XYZ file of C-alpha atoms in Angstrom:
351
model
C 64.579 -24.833 10.081
C 64.855 -28.660 9.921
C 63.670 -28.710 13.357
C 60.821 -26.890 12.640
C 60.002 -29.146 9.843
C 60.233 -32.327 11.318
C 58.548 -30.754 14.550
C 55.438 -30.083 11.785
C 55.696 -33.651 10.476
C 55.457 -35.279 13.737
C 52.383 -33.200 14.869
C 50.808 -34.089 11.142
C 51.889 -38.150 11.639
C 50.312 -37.660 15.336
C 46.928 -35.628 14.798
C 46.965 -38.197 11.199
C 47.212 -41.546 13.766
C 44.466 -40.016 15.906
C 41.672 -39.227 12.938
C 42.424 -42.354 11.552
C 41.429 -43.948 15.406
C 38.654 -41.770 15.346
C 37.172 -42.978 11.942
C 38.142 -46.638 12.812
C 36.135 -46.199 16.512
C 33.095 -44.672 14.254
C 33.047 -47.565 12.184
C 33.626 -49.879 14.768
C 30.590 -48.217 17.030
C 28.475 -48.737 13.430
C 28.947 -51.595 13.733
C 28.431 -52.532 16.826
C 25.178 -50.708 16.318
C 24.013 -52.980 13.239
C 24.868 -55.744 16.138
C 22.873 -54.910 18.868
C 19.766 -53.776 16.430
C 20.262 -57.509 14.894
C 20.402 -58.587 18.085
C 17.265 -56.737 19.089
C 15.061 -58.937 16.393
C 16.861 -61.895 18.317
C 19.552 -62.166 15.045
C 22.961 -63.338 16.089
C 25.353 -60.962 14.153
C 29.027 -61.660 12.879
C 30.108 -58.495 14.396
C 28.995 -59.274 17.602
C 29.877 -62.974 17.295
C 32.655 -63.540 14.665
C 32.493 -66.812 12.489
C 35.966 -67.916 14.019
C 34.665 -67.845 18.098
C 31.476 -69.060 16.529
C 32.824 -72.314 15.125
C 34.983 -72.809 17.954
C 31.584 -72.863 20.430
C 29.067 -74.818 18.331
C 32.321 -77.459 18.384
C 33.041 -77.095 21.754
C 28.989 -78.005 22.039
C 29.266 -80.644 19.392
C 31.623 -82.696 21.733
C 29.811 -82.580 24.994
C 26.216 -83.266 23.224
C 24.386 -86.593 25.267
C 24.075 -89.408 23.064
C 21.084 -89.165 20.835
C 21.052 -85.482 20.380
C 23.164 -83.716 17.474
C 23.527 -80.050 15.762
C 21.438 -79.214 12.990
C 23.067 -80.496 9.254
C 23.998 -77.132 8.357
C 25.844 -76.690 11.917
C 27.809 -80.094 11.531
C 28.925 -79.602 8.455
C 30.584 -76.192 9.207
C 28.009 -73.957 7.202
C 28.502 -71.268 9.664
C 26.192 -68.492 7.670
C 23.503 -70.870 8.019
C 24.222 -71.272 11.501
C 23.882 -67.595 11.388
C 20.588 -67.803 10.200
C 19.642 -70.900 12.900
C 20.528 -69.227 16.238
C 18.791 -66.663 18.113
C 19.507 -64.507 20.562
C 18.167 -63.377 24.114
C 19.002 -59.802 25.850
C 19.034 -59.288 29.282
C 19.730 -56.177 30.988
C 22.563 -56.211 33.922
C 24.144 -53.209 35.687
C 26.107 -51.032 33.300
C 25.314 -53.114 30.335
C 23.769 -56.240 28.603
C 24.346 -59.413 28.356
C 23.786 -61.698 24.909
C 22.630 -65.589 25.852
C 22.937 -67.117 22.152
C 20.728 -70.340 21.380
C 22.470 -72.764 19.065
C 19.305 -75.408 18.144
C 20.176 -78.741 18.900
C 17.604 -82.019 18.434
C 17.189 -85.698 19.678
C 18.029 -86.839 15.961
C 16.227 -90.301 16.745
C 12.822 -88.895 17.361
C 12.980 -86.184 14.251
C 10.020 -86.183 12.021
C 9.886 -84.745 8.209
C 7.198 -82.169 7.683
C 4.839 -82.153 4.662
C 2.456 -79.604 3.127
C -0.524 -81.696 1.688
C -2.122 -80.858 -1.614
C -4.847 -82.461 -2.819
C -6.442 -81.820 -6.493
C -9.688 -82.929 -7.700
C -9.733 -85.358 -10.301
C -12.208 -85.499 -13.411
C -14.484 -88.351 -14.692
C -14.358 -90.004 -17.963
C -17.007 -87.619 -19.435
C -15.878 -84.420 -17.438
C -18.964 -83.963 -15.940
C -18.071 -84.872 -12.849
C -15.285 -84.713 -10.046
C -13.867 -86.705 -6.926
C -11.549 -85.625 -4.057
C -10.277 -87.156 -1.115
C -12.089 -85.269 2.213
C -10.932 -84.853 5.523
C -7.214 -84.459 4.911
C -4.608 -82.203 7.330
C -3.176 -79.006 5.848
C 0.313 -81.123 7.035
C 1.458 -84.270 7.777
C 4.840 -85.173 9.713
C 6.368 -88.763 9.599
C 9.269 -90.465 11.126
C 12.062 -92.075 9.181
C 10.855 -94.839 9.519
C 7.510 -94.258 8.287
C 6.044 -95.486 11.563
C 5.022 -92.634 13.513
C 2.695 -90.016 11.985
C 0.874 -86.925 13.145
C -1.670 -84.383 11.346
C -1.194 -80.819 11.863
C -2.345 -77.668 10.742
C -1.145 -74.685 9.827
C -1.165 -73.009 12.622
C 0.423 -75.901 15.043
C 3.384 -75.675 12.844
C 3.760 -72.021 12.862
C 7.472 -70.854 11.833
C 8.101 -74.496 10.874
C 6.872 -73.259 7.212
C 10.161 -71.029 7.189
C 13.056 -71.931 4.565
C 15.352 -70.700 6.892
C 14.036 -73.237 9.802
C 15.547 -76.424 9.247
C 14.666 -77.861 13.100
C 11.325 -76.500 14.778
C 9.576 -78.284 17.969
C 6.153 -79.432 17.307
C 3.769 -78.842 20.585
C 1.696 -81.457 20.067
C 1.641 -84.993 21.654
C 2.521 -88.074 19.299
C -0.132 -91.161 19.610
C 2.011 -94.756 19.540
C -0.859 -96.616 19.035
C -3.356 -94.681 16.761
C -1.236 -92.987 14.385
C -2.043 -95.044 11.210
C -5.606 -95.033 10.942
C -6.183 -91.566 8.942
C -6.556 -91.516 5.483
C -3.303 -89.309 4.544
C -1.410 -91.726 6.532
C -2.765 -94.449 3.633
C -2.418 -92.317 1.083
C 1.148 -91.864 1.908
C 1.953 -95.240 2.468
C 0.294 -96.184 -0.802
C -1.933 -98.851 0.910
C -4.865 -99.158 -1.097
C -6.658 -101.328 1.943
C -6.419 -98.539 4.285
C -6.954 -96.293 2.140
C -10.289 -98.172 1.629
C -11.424 -98.644 5.084
C -10.059 -94.826 5.807
C -11.021 -92.381 3.037
C -13.760 -90.575 2.195
C -14.621 -89.207 -1.257
C -17.504 -86.359 -2.409
C -18.552 -86.199 -6.196
C -19.153 -82.738 -6.880
C -19.966 -81.234 -10.676
C -16.712 -80.485 -12.227
C -16.217 -77.190 -12.993
C -12.615 -76.857 -15.067
C -9.069 -77.616 -14.609
C -7.256 -76.419 -11.513
C -3.756 -75.655 -11.177
C -1.347 -75.539 -7.711
C 2.067 -73.969 -7.865
C 4.146 -76.484 -5.619
C 7.562 -74.552 -5.345
C 10.726 -74.009 -7.278
C 8.641 -73.835 -10.477
C 6.778 -77.020 -10.630
C 3.191 -77.135 -10.885
C 0.521 -79.759 -10.145
C -2.461 -80.095 -12.936
C -5.649 -81.538 -13.147
C -7.462 -81.601 -16.380
C -9.803 -83.948 -18.148
C -7.564 -85.288 -20.833
C -4.108 -84.608 -22.218
C -3.109 -80.954 -21.725
C -0.537 -79.481 -24.538
C 1.577 -76.919 -22.805
C 3.674 -74.276 -25.104
C 7.024 -73.545 -23.353
C 8.313 -70.512 -24.439
C 12.172 -69.097 -23.309
C 14.025 -66.296 -23.893
C 17.194 -66.245 -26.110
C 19.836 -66.444 -23.296
C 18.453 -69.188 -21.959
C 19.873 -72.533 -23.130
C 17.893 -74.842 -25.630
C 14.931 -74.342 -28.087
C 12.784 -71.176 -28.220
C 9.583 -72.705 -28.047
C 8.608 -76.274 -27.836
C 5.266 -78.087 -26.356
C 5.039 -80.716 -23.669
C 1.808 -83.129 -23.845
C 1.145 -83.622 -19.988
C -1.684 -86.192 -18.761
C -4.891 -85.791 -17.015
C -3.268 -85.645 -13.416
C 0.166 -84.486 -13.867
C 3.220 -82.861 -11.907
C 5.485 -80.598 -14.337
C 8.667 -78.389 -14.464
C 9.270 -75.424 -15.995
C 12.950 -74.072 -16.835
C 13.893 -71.571 -15.181
C 12.892 -67.856 -16.704
C 10.521 -69.564 -19.197
C 7.150 -69.488 -19.476
C 4.528 -72.220 -20.329
C 0.838 -71.633 -21.393
C -2.219 -73.997 -22.619
C -5.529 -72.991 -23.806
C -6.483 -72.523 -20.295
C -3.813 -71.124 -18.254
C -0.453 -69.084 -18.363
C 2.396 -70.576 -15.862
C 4.870 -67.375 -15.662
C 8.462 -67.420 -15.390
C 10.320 -68.074 -12.256
C 13.906 -67.358 -12.300
C 14.287 -68.984 -8.805
C 17.125 -71.557 -8.676
C 15.993 -75.069 -7.747
C 17.608 -75.418 -4.112
C 15.922 -78.635 -3.337
C 18.365 -81.815 -2.111
C 16.179 -84.371 -3.861
C 12.844 -84.738 -5.794
C 11.619 -88.658 -4.837
C 8.439 -89.711 -7.224
C 6.501 -92.320 -5.792
C 4.315 -93.920 -8.691
C 1.327 -96.639 -7.950
C 0.401 -98.675 -10.595
C -1.887 -97.245 -13.772
C -5.169 -96.728 -12.865
C -8.408 -97.732 -14.518
C -10.989 -95.154 -15.846
C -13.746 -93.496 -13.936
C -17.177 -95.530 -14.331
C -20.012 -93.046 -13.630
C -22.910 -95.582 -11.714
C -26.005 -95.991 -13.483
C -27.869 -93.246 -11.213
C -24.906 -90.171 -10.703
C -24.349 -88.590 -7.589
C -23.869 -85.603 -6.738
C -22.801 -83.041 -3.998
C -22.728 -79.173 -4.044
C -19.116 -77.993 -3.181
C -20.194 -75.877 -0.432
C -20.689 -79.389 0.949
C -16.640 -80.118 1.197
C -16.065 -78.857 4.247
C -12.931 -77.836 5.715
C -10.525 -80.733 7.068
C -11.112 -79.599 10.870
C -14.921 -79.360 10.162
C -15.339 -82.601 9.151
C -17.543 -85.113 9.969
C -16.885 -88.002 8.932
C -20.045 -90.090 10.220
C -21.782 -87.661 8.132
C -19.957 -87.918 5.007
C -21.222 -89.497 1.495
C -19.911 -93.325 1.763
C -22.403 -95.339 -1.303
C -20.792 -98.119 -3.101
C -19.796 -97.302 -6.794
C -19.708 -100.103 -9.034
C -15.762 -100.131 -10.088
C -15.315 -96.247 -9.575
C -11.468 -95.530 -9.125
C -9.634 -92.189 -9.715
C -5.954 -91.590 -10.006
C -5.323 -88.772 -7.466
C -2.203 -86.744 -6.710
C -1.035 -85.751 -3.397
C 1.809 -83.696 -3.686
C 3.784 -83.533 -0.293
C 6.207 -80.628 0.399
C 8.996 -81.437 2.292
C 10.020 -78.510 4.141
C 12.694 -79.822 6.833
C 14.220 -82.264 4.513
C 12.990 -80.251 1.514
C 11.487 -83.964 -0.088
C 8.967 -84.034 -2.874
C 6.470 -87.147 -2.915
C 4.157 -87.650 -5.518
C 1.526 -90.428 -4.632
C -0.498 -91.621 -7.561
C -3.414 -93.398 -5.553
C -6.221 -95.543 -6.459
C -10.096 -94.327 -5.290
C -12.624 -96.166 -4.490
C -15.955 -95.031 -2.907
C -17.369 -97.302 -0.349
């Protein structure tokens, strides 16, 4: 009897071990299926390429890079999960299987450019009847760290660069080393009033009311005729008072606390629970500007005459001299690659 019981225990243990092995193999197959599915979408999966293995490969690449080249900032700091997001996979069929080619981005850091999104808001005149706005501005502006090289770009040119997961992406456009500072957008970026007067064109249109634009991460740009009072309301669990007011100038950038709602007589700024992930927020402020003074003979253009930047013919734009005509303009440069924001309050003079 004792032998029979021992034999049964051994047989049960053997079948139990087989069941565990089969279950482990099933889980492995499921994970491999998920990893291959990710590879089919050009994404790198930790199942196929574990973090320790990826770290070893990244370290080897880093040690063999030529002078002037580097890995992405995330890879340099050892952020493996960000490295998985940045890596891409290409699959190739070989005999009896497939071969995966993993692309880990590197870049020439001496030739890097920071990408900014350009947002232009019109400025109202003192009496609120007309507005002025720069025209011919690009949708995006790329600039070198030393601010000596600039490239104007459209949304179609940058393509996937707008993705928050894309820390580095190539720009398929040649860079002019001589004529990259003659654009209006560059003059505004550098706050060069002399170049602004020479290179920038302005359109005058009837004022159609306040304008607001979302800048990302609970920050808004607002253009009004005068001071705007905002009532900010927060839920009970939020820190600080449940309701308070903010007075914003005619041209302003303001930030709404997380989960709070702001409301004015004209606008409702909805609550957002998105946490701010920007590394830094840079505000560049020009000297205070004088009020707009409308000339004796009013100048008007219709809104239909405001052309898209890539359709603008500078030779046909109105360039009348308006005595003592100045306006504060706001140009929010939404940095993508280094997540910097810049606010430029610039003087506007039509000549």
